[in-house]
mmCIF file of C-alpha atoms and ligand atoms in Angstrom:
data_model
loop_
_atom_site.group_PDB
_atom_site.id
_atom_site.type_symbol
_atom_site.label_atom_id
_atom_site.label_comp_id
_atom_site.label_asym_id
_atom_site.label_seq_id
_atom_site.Cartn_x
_atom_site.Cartn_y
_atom_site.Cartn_z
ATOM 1 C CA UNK I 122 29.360 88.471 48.351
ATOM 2 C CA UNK I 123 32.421 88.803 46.014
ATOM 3 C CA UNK I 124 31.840 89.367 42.289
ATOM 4 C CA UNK I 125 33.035 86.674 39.674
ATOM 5 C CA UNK I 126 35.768 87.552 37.353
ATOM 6 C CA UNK I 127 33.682 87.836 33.981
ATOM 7 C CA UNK I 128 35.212 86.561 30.804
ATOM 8 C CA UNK I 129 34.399 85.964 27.217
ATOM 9 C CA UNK I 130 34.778 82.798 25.890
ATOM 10 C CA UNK I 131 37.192 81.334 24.895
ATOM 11 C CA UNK I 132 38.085 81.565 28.782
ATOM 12 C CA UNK I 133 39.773 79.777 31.226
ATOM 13 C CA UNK I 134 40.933 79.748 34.682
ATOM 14 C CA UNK I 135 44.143 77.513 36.693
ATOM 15 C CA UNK I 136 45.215 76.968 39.770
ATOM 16 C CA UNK I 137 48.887 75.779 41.280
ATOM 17 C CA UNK I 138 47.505 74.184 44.143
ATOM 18 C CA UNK I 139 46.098 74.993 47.626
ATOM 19 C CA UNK I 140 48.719 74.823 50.104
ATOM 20 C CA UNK I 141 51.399 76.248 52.440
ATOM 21 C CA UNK I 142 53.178 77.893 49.971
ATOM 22 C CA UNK I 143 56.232 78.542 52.663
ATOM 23 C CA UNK I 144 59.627 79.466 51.320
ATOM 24 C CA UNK I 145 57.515 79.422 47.634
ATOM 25 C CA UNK I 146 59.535 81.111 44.718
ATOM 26 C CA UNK I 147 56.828 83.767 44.059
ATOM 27 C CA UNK I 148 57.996 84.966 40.716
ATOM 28 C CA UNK I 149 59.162 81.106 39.376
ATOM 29 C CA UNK I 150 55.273 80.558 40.253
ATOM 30 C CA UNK I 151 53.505 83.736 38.695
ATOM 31 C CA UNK I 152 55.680 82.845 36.016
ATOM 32 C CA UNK I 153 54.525 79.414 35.119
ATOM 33 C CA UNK I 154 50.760 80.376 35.770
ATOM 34 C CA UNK I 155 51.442 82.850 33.140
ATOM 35 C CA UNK I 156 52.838 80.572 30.828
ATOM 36 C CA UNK I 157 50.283 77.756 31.693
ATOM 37 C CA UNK I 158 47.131 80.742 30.871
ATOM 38 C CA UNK I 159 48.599 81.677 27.695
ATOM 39 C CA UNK I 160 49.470 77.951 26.179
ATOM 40 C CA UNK I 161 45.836 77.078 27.376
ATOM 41 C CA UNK I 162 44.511 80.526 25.250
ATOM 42 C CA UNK I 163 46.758 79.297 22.483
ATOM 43 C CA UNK I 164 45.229 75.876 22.246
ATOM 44 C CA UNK I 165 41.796 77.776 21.576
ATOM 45 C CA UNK I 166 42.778 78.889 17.914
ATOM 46 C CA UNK I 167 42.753 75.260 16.609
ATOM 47 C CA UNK I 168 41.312 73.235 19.581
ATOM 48 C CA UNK I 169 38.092 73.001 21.716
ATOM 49 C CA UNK I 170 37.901 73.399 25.687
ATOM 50 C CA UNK I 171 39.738 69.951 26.635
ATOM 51 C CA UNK I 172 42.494 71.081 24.180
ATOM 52 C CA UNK I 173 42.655 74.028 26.422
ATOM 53 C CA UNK I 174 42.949 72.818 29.587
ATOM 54 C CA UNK I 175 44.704 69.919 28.639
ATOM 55 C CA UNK I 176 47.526 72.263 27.550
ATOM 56 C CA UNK I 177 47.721 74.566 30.572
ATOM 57 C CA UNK I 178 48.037 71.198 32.720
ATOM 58 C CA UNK I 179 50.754 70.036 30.330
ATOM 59 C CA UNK I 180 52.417 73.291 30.398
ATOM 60 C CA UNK I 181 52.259 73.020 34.734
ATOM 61 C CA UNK I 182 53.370 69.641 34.483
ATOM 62 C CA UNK I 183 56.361 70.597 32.753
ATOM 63 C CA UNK I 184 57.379 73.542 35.040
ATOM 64 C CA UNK I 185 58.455 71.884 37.822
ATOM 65 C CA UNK I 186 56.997 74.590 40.124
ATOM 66 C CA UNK I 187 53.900 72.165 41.248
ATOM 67 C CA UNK I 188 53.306 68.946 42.589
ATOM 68 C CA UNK I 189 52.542 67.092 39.051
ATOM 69 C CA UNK I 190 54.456 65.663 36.073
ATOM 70 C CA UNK I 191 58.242 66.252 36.817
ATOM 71 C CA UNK I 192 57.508 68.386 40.175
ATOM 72 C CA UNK I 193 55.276 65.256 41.387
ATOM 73 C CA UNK I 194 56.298 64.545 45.185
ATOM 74 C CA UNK I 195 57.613 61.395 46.017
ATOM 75 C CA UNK I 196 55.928 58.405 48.044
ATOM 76 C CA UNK I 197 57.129 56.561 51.148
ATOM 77 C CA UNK I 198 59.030 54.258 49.230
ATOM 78 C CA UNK I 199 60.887 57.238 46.974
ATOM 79 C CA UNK I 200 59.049 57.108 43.924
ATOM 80 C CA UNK I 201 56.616 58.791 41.729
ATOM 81 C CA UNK I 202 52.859 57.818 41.024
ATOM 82 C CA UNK I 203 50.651 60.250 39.264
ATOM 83 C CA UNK I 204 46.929 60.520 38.760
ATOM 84 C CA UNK I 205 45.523 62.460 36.359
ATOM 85 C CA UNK I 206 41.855 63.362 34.820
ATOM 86 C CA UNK I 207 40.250 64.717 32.060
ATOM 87 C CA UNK I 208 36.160 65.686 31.707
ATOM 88 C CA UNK I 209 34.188 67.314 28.773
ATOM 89 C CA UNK I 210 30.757 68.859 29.485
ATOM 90 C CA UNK I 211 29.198 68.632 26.754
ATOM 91 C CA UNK I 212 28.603 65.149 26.629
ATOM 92 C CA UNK I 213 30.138 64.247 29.994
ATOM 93 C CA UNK I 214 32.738 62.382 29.185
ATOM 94 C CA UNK I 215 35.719 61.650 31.246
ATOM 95 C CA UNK I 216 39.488 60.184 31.188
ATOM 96 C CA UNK I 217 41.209 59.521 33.964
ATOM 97 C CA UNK I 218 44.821 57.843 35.197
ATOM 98 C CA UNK I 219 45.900 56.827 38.592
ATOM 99 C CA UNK I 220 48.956 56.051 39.990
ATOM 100 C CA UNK I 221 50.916 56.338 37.243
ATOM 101 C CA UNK I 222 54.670 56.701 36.353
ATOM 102 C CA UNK I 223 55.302 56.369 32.624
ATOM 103 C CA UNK I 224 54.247 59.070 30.890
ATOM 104 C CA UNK I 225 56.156 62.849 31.187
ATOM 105 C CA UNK I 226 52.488 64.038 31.347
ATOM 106 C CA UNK I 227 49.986 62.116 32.521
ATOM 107 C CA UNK I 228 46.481 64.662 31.701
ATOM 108 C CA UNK I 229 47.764 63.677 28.081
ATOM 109 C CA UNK I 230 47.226 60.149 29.038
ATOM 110 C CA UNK I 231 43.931 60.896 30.190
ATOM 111 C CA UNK I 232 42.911 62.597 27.080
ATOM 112 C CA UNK I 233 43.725 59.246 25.393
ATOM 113 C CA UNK I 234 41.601 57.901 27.725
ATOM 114 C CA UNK I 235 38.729 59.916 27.089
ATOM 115 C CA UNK I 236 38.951 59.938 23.272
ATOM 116 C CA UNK I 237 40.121 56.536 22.501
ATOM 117 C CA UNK I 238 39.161 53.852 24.967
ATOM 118 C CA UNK I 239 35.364 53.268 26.175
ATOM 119 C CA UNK I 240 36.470 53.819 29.959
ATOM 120 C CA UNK I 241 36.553 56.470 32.249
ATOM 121 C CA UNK I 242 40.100 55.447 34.199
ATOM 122 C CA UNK I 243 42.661 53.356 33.689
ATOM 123 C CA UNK I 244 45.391 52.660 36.363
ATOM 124 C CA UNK I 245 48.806 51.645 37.240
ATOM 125 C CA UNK I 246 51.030 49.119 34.994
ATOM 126 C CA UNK I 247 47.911 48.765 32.359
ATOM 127 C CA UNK I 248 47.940 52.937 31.932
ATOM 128 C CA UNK I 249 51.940 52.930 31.398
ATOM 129 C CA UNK I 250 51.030 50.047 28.842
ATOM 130 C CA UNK I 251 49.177 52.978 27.079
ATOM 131 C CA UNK I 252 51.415 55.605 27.212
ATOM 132 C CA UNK I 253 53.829 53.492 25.702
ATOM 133 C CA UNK I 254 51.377 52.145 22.932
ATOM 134 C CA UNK I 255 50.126 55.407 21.966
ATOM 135 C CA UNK I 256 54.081 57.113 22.126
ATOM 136 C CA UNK I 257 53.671 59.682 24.578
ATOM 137 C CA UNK I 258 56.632 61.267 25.549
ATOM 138 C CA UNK I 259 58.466 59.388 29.201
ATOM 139 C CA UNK I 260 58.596 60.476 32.477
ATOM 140 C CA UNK I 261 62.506 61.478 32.687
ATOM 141 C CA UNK I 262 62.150 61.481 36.616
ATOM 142 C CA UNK I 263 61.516 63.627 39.306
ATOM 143 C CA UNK I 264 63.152 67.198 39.963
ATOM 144 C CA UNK I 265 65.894 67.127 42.122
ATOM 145 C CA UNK I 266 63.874 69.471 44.034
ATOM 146 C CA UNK I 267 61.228 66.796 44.661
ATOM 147 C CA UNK I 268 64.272 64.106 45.398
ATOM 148 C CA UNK I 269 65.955 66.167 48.107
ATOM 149 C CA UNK I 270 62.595 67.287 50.073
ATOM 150 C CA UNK I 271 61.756 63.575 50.683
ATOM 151 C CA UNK I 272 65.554 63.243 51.715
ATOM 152 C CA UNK I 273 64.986 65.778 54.954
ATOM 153 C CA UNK I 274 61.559 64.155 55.734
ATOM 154 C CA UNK I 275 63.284 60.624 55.283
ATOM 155 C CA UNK I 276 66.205 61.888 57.207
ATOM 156 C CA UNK I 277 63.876 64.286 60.073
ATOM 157 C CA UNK I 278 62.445 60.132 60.616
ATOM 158 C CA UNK I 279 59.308 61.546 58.650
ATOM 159 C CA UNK I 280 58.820 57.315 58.301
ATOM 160 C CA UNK I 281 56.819 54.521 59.239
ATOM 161 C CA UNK I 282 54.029 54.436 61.566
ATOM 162 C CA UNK I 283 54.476 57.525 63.212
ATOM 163 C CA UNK I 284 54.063 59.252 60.101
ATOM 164 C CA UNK I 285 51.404 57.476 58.749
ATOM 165 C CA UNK I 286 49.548 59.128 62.080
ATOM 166 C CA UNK I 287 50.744 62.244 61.266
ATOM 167 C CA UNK I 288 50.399 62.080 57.743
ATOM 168 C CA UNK I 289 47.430 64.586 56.607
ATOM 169 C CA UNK I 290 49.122 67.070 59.190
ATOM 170 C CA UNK I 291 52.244 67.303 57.285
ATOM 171 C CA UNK I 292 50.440 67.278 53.774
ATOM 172 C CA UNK I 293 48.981 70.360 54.992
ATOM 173 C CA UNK I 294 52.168 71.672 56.185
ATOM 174 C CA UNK I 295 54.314 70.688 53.223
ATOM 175 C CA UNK I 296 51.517 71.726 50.647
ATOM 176 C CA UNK I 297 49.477 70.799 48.254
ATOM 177 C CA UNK I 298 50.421 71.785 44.639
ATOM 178 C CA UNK I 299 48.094 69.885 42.253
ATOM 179 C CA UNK I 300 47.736 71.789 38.932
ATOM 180 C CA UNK I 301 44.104 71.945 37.471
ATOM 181 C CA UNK I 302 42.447 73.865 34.572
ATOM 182 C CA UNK I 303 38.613 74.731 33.863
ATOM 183 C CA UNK I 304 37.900 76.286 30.330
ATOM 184 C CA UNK I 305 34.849 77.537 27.975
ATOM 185 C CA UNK I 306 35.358 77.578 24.653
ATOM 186 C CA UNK I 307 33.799 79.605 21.574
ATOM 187 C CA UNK I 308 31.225 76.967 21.175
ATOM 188 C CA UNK I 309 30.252 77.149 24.697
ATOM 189 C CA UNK I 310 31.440 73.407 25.747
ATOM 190 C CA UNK I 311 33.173 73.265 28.975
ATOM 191 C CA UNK I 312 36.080 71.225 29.882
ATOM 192 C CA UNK I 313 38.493 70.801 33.739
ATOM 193 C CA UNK I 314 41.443 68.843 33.690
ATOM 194 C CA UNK I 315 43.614 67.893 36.341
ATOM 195 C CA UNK I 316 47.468 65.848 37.273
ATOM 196 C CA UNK I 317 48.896 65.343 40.398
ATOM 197 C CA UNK I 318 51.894 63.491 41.964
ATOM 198 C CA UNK I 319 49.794 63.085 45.007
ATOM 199 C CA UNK I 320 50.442 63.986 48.471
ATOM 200 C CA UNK I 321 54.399 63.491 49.720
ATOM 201 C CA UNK I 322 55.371 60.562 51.616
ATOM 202 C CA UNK I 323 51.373 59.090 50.611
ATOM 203 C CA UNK I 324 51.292 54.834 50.774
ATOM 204 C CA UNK I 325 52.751 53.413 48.062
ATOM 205 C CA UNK I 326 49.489 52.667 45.397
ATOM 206 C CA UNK I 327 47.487 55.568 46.969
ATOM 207 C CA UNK I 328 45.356 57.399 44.921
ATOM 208 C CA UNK I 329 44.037 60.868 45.661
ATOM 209 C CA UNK I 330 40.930 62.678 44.317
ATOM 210 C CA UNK I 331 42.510 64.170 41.268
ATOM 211 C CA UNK I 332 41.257 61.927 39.202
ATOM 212 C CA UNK I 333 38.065 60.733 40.999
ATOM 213 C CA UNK I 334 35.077 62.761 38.534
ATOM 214 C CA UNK I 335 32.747 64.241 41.036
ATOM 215 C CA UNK I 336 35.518 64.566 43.752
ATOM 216 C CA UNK I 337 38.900 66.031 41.435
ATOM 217 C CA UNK I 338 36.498 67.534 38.852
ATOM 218 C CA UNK I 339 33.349 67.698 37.633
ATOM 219 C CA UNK I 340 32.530 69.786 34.333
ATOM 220 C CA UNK I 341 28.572 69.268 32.417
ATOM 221 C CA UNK I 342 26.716 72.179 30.008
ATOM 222 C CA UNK I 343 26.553 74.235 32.523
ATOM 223 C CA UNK I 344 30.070 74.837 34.956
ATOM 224 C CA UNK I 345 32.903 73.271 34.933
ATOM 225 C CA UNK I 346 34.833 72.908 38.781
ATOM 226 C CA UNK I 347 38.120 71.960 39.722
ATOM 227 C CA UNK I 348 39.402 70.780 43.467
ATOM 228 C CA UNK I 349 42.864 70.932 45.198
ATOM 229 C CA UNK I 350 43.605 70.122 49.155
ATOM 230 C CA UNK I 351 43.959 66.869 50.995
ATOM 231 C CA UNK I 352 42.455 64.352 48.649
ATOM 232 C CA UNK I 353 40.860 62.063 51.077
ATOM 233 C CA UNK I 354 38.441 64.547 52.372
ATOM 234 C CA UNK I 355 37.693 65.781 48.711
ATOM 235 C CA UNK I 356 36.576 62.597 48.184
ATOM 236 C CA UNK I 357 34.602 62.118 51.149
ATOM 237 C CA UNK I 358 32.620 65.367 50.005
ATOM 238 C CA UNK I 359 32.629 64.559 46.326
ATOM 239 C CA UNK I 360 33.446 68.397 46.356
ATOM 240 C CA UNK I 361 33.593 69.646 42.890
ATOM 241 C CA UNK I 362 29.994 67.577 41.900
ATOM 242 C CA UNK I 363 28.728 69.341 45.224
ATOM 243 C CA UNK I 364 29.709 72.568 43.476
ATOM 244 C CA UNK I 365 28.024 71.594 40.504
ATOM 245 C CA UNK I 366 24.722 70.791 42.025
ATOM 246 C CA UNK I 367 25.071 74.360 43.921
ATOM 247 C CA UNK I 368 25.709 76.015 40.579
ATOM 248 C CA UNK I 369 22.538 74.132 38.917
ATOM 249 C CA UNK I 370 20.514 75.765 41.441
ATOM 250 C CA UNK I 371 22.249 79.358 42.300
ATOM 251 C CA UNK I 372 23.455 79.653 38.595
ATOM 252 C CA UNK I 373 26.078 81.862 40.883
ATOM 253 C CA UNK I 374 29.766 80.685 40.400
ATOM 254 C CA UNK I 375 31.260 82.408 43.198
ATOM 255 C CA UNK I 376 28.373 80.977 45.260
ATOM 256 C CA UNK I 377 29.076 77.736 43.965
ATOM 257 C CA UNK I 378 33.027 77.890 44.914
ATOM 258 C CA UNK I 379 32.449 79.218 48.470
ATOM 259 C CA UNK I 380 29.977 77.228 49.512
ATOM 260 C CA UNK I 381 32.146 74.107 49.346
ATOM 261 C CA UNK I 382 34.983 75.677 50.674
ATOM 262 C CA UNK I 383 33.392 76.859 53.514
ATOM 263 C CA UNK I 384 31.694 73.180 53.817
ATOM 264 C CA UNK I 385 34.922 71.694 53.629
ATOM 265 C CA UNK I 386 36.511 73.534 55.808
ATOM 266 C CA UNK I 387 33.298 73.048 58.654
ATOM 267 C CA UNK I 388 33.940 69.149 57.610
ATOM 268 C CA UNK I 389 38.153 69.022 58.249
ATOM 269 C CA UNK I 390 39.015 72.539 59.157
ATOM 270 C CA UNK I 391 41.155 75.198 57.386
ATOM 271 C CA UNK I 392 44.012 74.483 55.601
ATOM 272 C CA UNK I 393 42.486 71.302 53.683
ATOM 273 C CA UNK I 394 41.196 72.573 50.115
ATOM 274 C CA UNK I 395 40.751 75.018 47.730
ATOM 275 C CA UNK I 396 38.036 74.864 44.537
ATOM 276 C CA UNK I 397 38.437 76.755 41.008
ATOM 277 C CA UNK I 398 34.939 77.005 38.588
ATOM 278 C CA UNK I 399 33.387 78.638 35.219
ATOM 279 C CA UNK I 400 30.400 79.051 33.734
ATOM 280 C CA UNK I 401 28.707 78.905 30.445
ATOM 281 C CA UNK I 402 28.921 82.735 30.617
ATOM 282 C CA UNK I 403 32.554 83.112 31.522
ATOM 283 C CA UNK I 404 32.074 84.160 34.759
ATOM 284 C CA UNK I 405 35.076 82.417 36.806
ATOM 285 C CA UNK I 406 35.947 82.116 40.679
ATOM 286 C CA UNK I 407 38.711 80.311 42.855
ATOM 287 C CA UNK I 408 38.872 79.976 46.844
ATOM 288 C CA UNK I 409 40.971 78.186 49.259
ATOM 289 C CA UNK I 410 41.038 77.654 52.938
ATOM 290 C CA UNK I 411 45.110 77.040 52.904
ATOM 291 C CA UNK I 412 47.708 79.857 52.895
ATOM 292 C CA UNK I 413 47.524 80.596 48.978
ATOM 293 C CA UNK I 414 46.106 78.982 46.403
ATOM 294 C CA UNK I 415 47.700 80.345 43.157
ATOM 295 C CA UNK I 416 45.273 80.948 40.641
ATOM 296 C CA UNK I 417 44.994 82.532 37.416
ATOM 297 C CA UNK I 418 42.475 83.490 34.582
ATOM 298 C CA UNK I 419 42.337 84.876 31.051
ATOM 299 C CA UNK I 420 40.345 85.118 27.904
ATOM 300 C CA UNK I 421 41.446 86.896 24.604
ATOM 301 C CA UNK I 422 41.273 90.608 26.537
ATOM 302 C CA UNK I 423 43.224 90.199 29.689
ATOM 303 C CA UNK I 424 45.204 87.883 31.890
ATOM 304 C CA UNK I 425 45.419 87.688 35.558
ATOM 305 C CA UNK I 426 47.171 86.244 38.620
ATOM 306 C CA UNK I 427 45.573 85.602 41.713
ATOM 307 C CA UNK I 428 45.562 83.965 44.675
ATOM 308 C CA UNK I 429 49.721 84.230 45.421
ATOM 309 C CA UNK I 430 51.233 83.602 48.574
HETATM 310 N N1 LIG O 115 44.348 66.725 45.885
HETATM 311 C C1 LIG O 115 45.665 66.160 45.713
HETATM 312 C C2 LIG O 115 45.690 64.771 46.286
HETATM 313 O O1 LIG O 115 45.167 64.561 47.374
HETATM 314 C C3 LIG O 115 46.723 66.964 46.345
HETATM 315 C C4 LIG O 115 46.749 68.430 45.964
HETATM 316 O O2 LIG O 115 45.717 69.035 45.720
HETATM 317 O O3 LIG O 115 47.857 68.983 45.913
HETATM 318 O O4 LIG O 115 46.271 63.891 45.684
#
């Protein structure tokens, strides 16, 4: 069995998504996992674990590398819905958006979520309605990258009901670039945060498992896990609470990882998920059944990129 990366809190660990990662721009991606680890260190000096991983979401959002905030993927009709999620471990307390298109970055939406409404998610029109109440920044619309790779799948016929038959298949070929962030801070809470634009060419109003807690992420006193891959079987697994439950009992993070990657892929095959986790001691693990699964980890002594295709 493979040792976890051991880290000293404060500590986290990112991923870019498990996917394809075909014709990927290797350094454009190191790059921005870089940048994503050290804003989500930075956040540390004035702000607790969900300021962390909040801020290496935000800072993937921005990029444009992944499939979230302006790199979301677009649906079958050509536009962008986002989902987004939020969970603290100490108390277990959760924020989460869904299919929403307002807000530049939506894990900053579900932060509002979590620390100033009762709720745990809040979706479509009603979450915009937020954004724009509490003055988040807007959504200044997808990369052109994003517009011009549903133009070839529009224009290959990637439409209709044909493709909705061959739908997961070509998620899993065209990849799966969620962003997502677990994090322990100096007081030993845990945090995971995660933002999506979905899968490409998904049903108009679908929602993935980003930011379903206990499918998307899971985080309580003791680990904190975040999941990437094809949504609907994530869900069907409740993968990263699955993790958590392992963890409970193993108190092995790497154990905890594996197993459900190796369960998922037994459920759906290969090429469906990858899982990120921490523990209360630091130690940190990431897996994936898919091509790559970029992933990265740091704490106040080193910082390192995994995972790359
Ligand atoms: N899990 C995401 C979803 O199904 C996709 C991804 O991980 O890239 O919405």
């Amino acid at each position: 069995m493979e040792m976890p990366v051991r880290l000293t809190s404060p500590a986290i660990i990112i991923h870019g998504g498990a996917g394809a990662w075909r014709n990927a721009d290797v350094n454009a991606v190191k790059r921005a996992i870089e940048e994503a680890l050290s804003r989500g260190l930075e956040a540390s000096r004035t702000g607790s674990s969900v300021e962390m991983v909040v801020e290496a979401v935000a800072s993937m959002e921005d990029s444009g590398v992944f499939d979230a905030g302006v790199g979301s993927v677009l649906d079958l009709s050509g536009r962008v819905t986002m989902d987004a999620a939020v969970m603290r471990g100490s108390d277990l307390r959760a924020g989460a958006v869904a299919a929403v298109t307002y807000a530049k970055n939506p894990v900053r939406l579900a932060k509002v979520v979590l620390e100033r409404t009762p709720h745990v998610m809040i979706v479509g029109g009603w979450a915009d309605e937020l954004a724009r109440k509490v003055g988040l920044e807007p959504f200044p619309g997808p990369s052109s990258r994003s517009v011009e790779r549903w133009r070839q799948l529009k224009e290959s016929g990637g439409d209709g009901d044909e493709l909705a038959k061959r739908w997961i298949e070509l998620a899993r070929q065209l990849g799966l670039d969620t962003v997502g962030a677990a994090a322990l801070d100096s007081q030993g809470t845990l945090a995971a945060a995660v933002s999506t634009g979905g899968v490409i060419m998904k049903f108009p109003g679908r929602v993935g498992d980003s930011p379903v807690v206990g499918a998307g992420l899971y985080a309580d006193k003791l680990s904190a896990f975040v999941a990437t891959g094809v949504g609907e079987y994530i869900i069907s697994l409740g993968l990263s609470l699955r993790a958590s439950i392992v963890y409970s009992m193993t108190r092995d993070i790497v154990s905890a990882v594996e197993s459900q990657v190796r369960l998922i892929t037994e459920a759906f095959g290969a090429g469906t998920a990858g899982l990120i986790g921490i523990d209360y001691q630091g130690n940190a693990w990431g897996s994936a059944n898919t091509n790559a699964m970029p992933w990265g980890v740091a704490d106040r002594g080193r910082s390192l990129v995994l995972g790359m295709p």
